Amino acid sequence: MALRFHNTLSGQVEDFTPLEGDKVRMYTCGLTVYDYGHIGNYRTFVFQDILRRYLKYRGYEVLQVMNLTDVDDNTIRGAKAAGIPLRDYTDKFIQAFEVDRQLLNLETPEISVRATDHIDDMVKLIQELEAKGYAYRSDGSVYFSVRSFPSYGKLAQVDLSGLRPGARVDTDKYDKTDARDFVLWKAAKEGEPFWETPLGPGRPGWHIECSAMSMRYLGETFDIHSGGIDLTFPHHENEIAQSEAATGKPFVRYWLHAEHLIVNGEKMSKSLGNFYTLRDLIARGHKPTAIRYLLASVPYRKQLNFTFDGLHQAQHSIERLRNLRSRLTEEKFPVGENPELQARAQAARQAFEDALDDNLNTAEALAAIFDLVRDANTAMDHGEFREGNRPVILDVLERWDRVFAVLEDTDHAKLRQFGLVKTVEGSVTADSVPVKPLADEEIEKRIAERDAARRRGDFARSDKIRADLLSVGVILEDTKTGTRWKRK
Ligand SMILES: [Zn+2]
């Protein structure tokens, strides 16, 4: 099956073919670094990570540019409020973002760029727009004339009938129903950072930043541009106008947008008290891989309803996967092959790839792997698993994890590395991150698994289960009448 993506520009699901052989050139709008990233931001970044990982899985060579918006209305306001220079203010959040990205196993883009390092590129692009008649000056600022670009509105389907001639907007964000000439270069203002340039003293508007930086590294036409759905208008619409007006060429071939994340069915907002940064969740004891799993579990074009219940289930699902992998690597099986299980493993791999080929249907890809988890566990429990099944199923798991990246249990090591492990009475210890208590039925299930392992003489396995339970505060006691357990 061919790889297909939903393209916001056409409103259709289209076969994906890069411009040049197996190379995919892709731009993603990164964080505006005026605060810590919240889980809505990370929903988009996890989607983009799944996208790049799957492109690589499919044999493409990915060149991804991610920008960091370190000058815009928000960053300037934040720096002012903190009373520190803009660069110092944004540095702090860029570092935090780097840490968050590593915690969530987000691969590092080939090129990460800061807007303030590319002011010259932006100035040149604005000069070109001026020279071609798409931009005009007013009070020291430069504006893009929306009327001069007839296909304005093609991405977000903007109705321009209400456009008033000469109406301008200086803010970076405005509504689709309020399309106006937007600012490319903002005249210097008292108390705001500015750059001395041939355009006069001032700073870039938000939208021109991404046009200039993407084309600088990826060329005038490139393959994929992605971001959160809220960036469609005005940000991406304006990027198209600026870039295509300047070059006369199509800017981006595939536009991919991730839907919103909501919390318990409501819009996430600070005033509702349901606003979470990644760090808020970690401080509550949740593991980054579980957060990644949850954020990846809903196909990107569907709204994701974040709940703590869902997060616990995500953790549980990861444990099932890791558990199967431990069984596969640790248990002993009779020689031979169970052909039915081999066929199921192949089918699971096919289903997982078909699902992701289909506009990254992550929910289906998860379902495919859990069918295999169930089948493999059942075969093991019934003594129907054979040595020859082991490498095949391990291979499917490994392939799946190249995209989902949750099998390795690296949370603790990373949290310690970044000093984010919760401390008990001031001491940082490996055991001090609160662990969600296991449900009774889950404990009973593990004990039954351990009994089965002991009966077949697999003491390595039974010891591992005992140790795992102990690590989450469950103590086992073997008595004549069976195994009893209690919580620490
Ligand atoms: Zn952008």
Short mmCIF file of N, CA and C in Angstrom, two decimals, residues 72-139:
data_model
loop_
_atom_site.label_atom_id
_atom_site.label_comp_id
_atom_site.label_asym_id
_atom_site.label_seq_id
_atom_site.Cartn_x
_atom_site.Cartn_y
_atom_site.Cartn_z
N ASP A 72 8.54 37.29 19.20
CA ASP A 72 7.16 37.55 18.77
C ASP A 72 6.47 38.29 19.91
N ASP A 73 5.20 38.56 19.77
CA ASP A 73 4.49 39.33 20.80
C ASP A 73 4.61 38.66 22.17
N ASN A 74 4.46 37.34 22.20
CA ASN A 74 4.45 36.62 23.49
C ASN A 74 5.81 36.61 24.18
N THR A 75 6.87 36.31 23.41
CA THR A 75 8.20 36.25 24.02
C THR A 75 8.62 37.63 24.53
N ILE A 76 8.27 38.66 23.77
CA ILE A 76 8.65 40.02 24.18
C ILE A 76 7.91 40.41 25.47
N ARG A 77 6.64 40.07 25.51
CA ARG A 77 5.85 40.36 26.72
C ARG A 77 6.44 39.62 27.93
N GLY A 78 6.79 38.34 27.72
CA GLY A 78 7.34 37.54 28.82
C GLY A 78 8.66 38.08 29.34
N ALA A 79 9.54 38.46 28.41
CA ALA A 79 10.85 38.98 28.81
C ALA A 79 10.69 40.29 29.58
N LYS A 80 9.76 41.11 29.10
CA LYS A 80 9.50 42.39 29.76
C LYS A 80 9.03 42.16 31.19
N ALA A 81 8.07 41.24 31.33
CA ALA A 81 7.51 40.95 32.66
C ALA A 81 8.59 40.40 33.59
N ALA A 82 9.52 39.61 33.02
CA ALA A 82 10.58 39.03 33.84
C ALA A 82 11.71 40.03 34.07
N GLY A 83 11.71 41.11 33.31
CA GLY A 83 12.75 42.13 33.47
C GLY A 83 14.13 41.68 33.02
N ILE A 84 14.18 40.79 32.04
CA ILE A 84 15.48 40.32 31.54
C ILE A 84 15.51 40.43 30.00
N PRO A 85 16.74 40.43 29.43
CA PRO A 85 16.82 40.52 27.97
C PRO A 85 16.10 39.34 27.31
N LEU A 86 15.56 39.61 26.10
CA LEU A 86 14.78 38.60 25.38
C LEU A 86 15.55 37.29 25.22
N ARG A 87 16.82 37.39 24.84
CA ARG A 87 17.60 36.18 24.57
C ARG A 87 17.74 35.33 25.84
N ASP A 88 17.98 35.99 26.97
CA ASP A 88 18.11 35.24 28.24
C ASP A 88 16.79 34.55 28.58
N TYR A 89 15.71 35.29 28.35
CA TYR A 89 14.40 34.75 28.68
C TYR A 89 14.09 33.51 27.83
N THR A 90 14.33 33.61 26.52
CA THR A 90 13.98 32.49 25.64
C THR A 90 14.96 31.32 25.79
N ASP A 91 16.23 31.63 26.13
CA ASP A 91 17.22 30.56 26.36
C ASP A 91 16.71 29.53 27.36
N LYS A 92 16.14 30.04 28.43
CA LYS A 92 15.66 29.16 29.50
C LYS A 92 14.60 28.18 28.98
N PHE A 93 13.69 28.69 28.17
CA PHE A 93 12.62 27.81 27.69
C PHE A 93 13.08 26.91 26.55
N ILE A 94 14.11 27.35 25.83
CA ILE A 94 14.67 26.48 24.79
C ILE A 94 15.36 25.28 25.46
N GLN A 95 16.09 25.57 26.53
CA GLN A 95 16.73 24.45 27.24
C GLN A 95 15.69 23.49 27.80
N ALA A 96 14.64 24.04 28.36
CA ALA A 96 13.58 23.18 28.92
C ALA A 96 12.93 22.35 27.82
N PHE A 97 12.76 22.95 26.66
CA PHE A 97 12.15 22.25 25.53
C PHE A 97 13.05 21.09 25.07
N GLU A 98 14.36 21.33 25.07
CA GLU A 98 15.31 20.28 24.70
C GLU A 98 15.16 19.08 25.64
N VAL A 99 15.06 19.37 26.93
CA VAL A 99 14.90 18.31 27.93
C VAL A 99 13.58 17.57 27.70
N ASP A 100 12.52 18.33 27.51
CA ASP A 100 11.20 17.71 27.29
C ASP A 100 11.24 16.80 26.07
N ARG A 101 11.91 17.26 25.02
CA ARG A 101 11.97 16.47 23.80
C ARG A 101 12.68 15.13 24.05
N GLN A 102 13.74 15.20 24.82
CA GLN A 102 14.46 13.95 25.11
C GLN A 102 13.61 13.03 25.98
N LEU A 103 12.90 13.62 26.94
CA LEU A 103 12.04 12.80 27.81
C LEU A 103 10.98 12.08 26.98
N LEU A 104 10.46 12.75 25.98
CA LEU A 104 9.37 12.16 25.18
C LEU A 104 9.89 11.35 24.00
N ASN A 105 11.20 11.11 23.96
CA ASN A 105 11.80 10.36 22.84
C ASN A 105 11.50 10.98 21.49
N LEU A 106 11.46 12.30 21.45
CA LEU A 106 11.28 12.98 20.16
C LEU A 106 12.66 13.06 19.51
N GLU A 107 12.76 12.54 18.31
CA GLU A 107 14.05 12.58 17.62
C GLU A 107 14.45 14.04 17.36
N THR A 108 15.75 14.24 17.32
CA THR A 108 16.26 15.59 17.10
C THR A 108 16.16 15.91 15.60
N PRO A 109 15.50 17.01 15.26
CA PRO A 109 15.44 17.39 13.84
C PRO A 109 16.86 17.63 13.32
N GLU A 110 17.04 17.41 12.02
CA GLU A 110 18.36 17.60 11.43
C GLU A 110 18.82 19.04 11.63
N ILE A 111 17.87 19.97 11.56
CA ILE A 111 18.23 21.38 11.71
C ILE A 111 17.22 22.04 12.66
N SER A 112 17.73 22.64 13.74
CA SER A 112 16.87 23.43 14.62
C SER A 112 17.34 24.88 14.53
N VAL A 113 16.40 25.78 14.33
CA VAL A 113 16.81 27.16 14.11
C VAL A 113 16.04 28.13 15.00
N ARG A 114 16.72 29.21 15.36
CA ARG A 114 16.08 30.26 16.13
C ARG A 114 15.80 31.44 15.22
N ALA A 115 14.64 32.01 15.39
CA ALA A 115 14.25 33.14 14.54
C ALA A 115 15.25 34.29 14.63
N THR A 116 15.72 34.59 15.83
CA THR A 116 16.59 35.76 15.97
C THR A 116 17.96 35.57 15.31
N ASP A 117 18.29 34.34 14.94
CA ASP A 117 19.54 34.11 14.20
C ASP A 117 19.35 34.29 12.69
N HIS A 118 18.14 34.62 12.26
CA HIS A 118 17.86 34.68 10.82
C HIS A 118 17.21 35.99 10.41
N ILE A 119 17.48 37.04 11.14
CA ILE A 119 16.85 38.33 10.82
C ILE A 119 17.22 38.77 9.39
N ASP A 120 18.47 38.54 8.98
CA ASP A 120 18.90 38.95 7.63
C ASP A 120 18.08 38.28 6.53
N ASP A 121 17.82 36.97 6.72
CA ASP A 121 17.01 36.25 5.73
C ASP A 121 15.61 36.86 5.63
N MET A 122 15.08 37.25 6.79
CA MET A 122 13.72 37.81 6.80
C MET A 122 13.71 39.17 6.10
N VAL A 123 14.73 39.97 6.39
CA VAL A 123 14.80 41.30 5.77
C VAL A 123 14.88 41.15 4.25
N LYS A 124 15.70 40.23 3.78
CA LYS A 124 15.85 40.04 2.32
C LYS A 124 14.52 39.64 1.69
N LEU A 125 13.80 38.77 2.35
CA LEU A 125 12.52 38.31 1.81
C LEU A 125 11.51 39.47 1.76
N ILE A 126 11.52 40.28 2.79
CA ILE A 126 10.59 41.43 2.81
C ILE A 126 10.96 42.43 1.70
N GLN A 127 12.25 42.62 1.49
CA GLN A 127 12.68 43.53 0.43
C GLN A 127 12.22 43.03 -0.94
N GLU A 128 12.29 41.71 -1.10
CA GLU A 128 11.85 41.12 -2.37
C GLU A 128 10.34 41.35 -2.57
N LEU A 129 9.59 41.17 -1.49
CA LEU A 129 8.14 41.37 -1.58
C LEU A 129 7.82 42.83 -1.90
N GLU A 130 8.58 43.72 -1.32
CA GLU A 130 8.40 45.16 -1.60
C GLU A 130 8.69 45.44 -3.06
N ALA A 131 9.83 44.90 -3.55
CA ALA A 131 10.25 45.15 -4.92
C ALA A 131 9.22 44.63 -5.91
N LYS A 132 8.55 43.54 -5.56
CA LYS A 132 7.57 42.95 -6.49
C LYS A 132 6.17 43.51 -6.30
N GLY A 133 6.03 44.44 -5.40
CA GLY A 133 4.73 45.11 -5.24
C GLY A 133 3.74 44.40 -4.34
N TYR A 134 4.20 43.47 -3.52
CA TYR A 134 3.29 42.76 -2.60
C TYR A 134 3.27 43.37 -1.20
N ALA A 135 4.18 44.33 -0.98
CA ALA A 135 4.28 44.88 0.38
C ALA A 135 4.36 46.39 0.31
N TYR A 136 3.91 47.02 1.37
CA TYR A 136 3.98 48.50 1.42
C TYR A 136 4.34 48.93 2.83
N ARG A 137 4.81 50.17 2.91
CA ARG A 137 5.23 50.71 4.21
C ARG A 137 4.18 51.62 4.79
N SER A 138 4.14 51.64 6.09
CA SER A 138 3.27 52.59 6.78
C SER A 138 3.81 52.80 8.19
N ASP A 139 4.09 54.01 8.55
CA ASP A 139 4.59 54.36 9.89
C ASP A 139 5.78 53.51 10.33
#
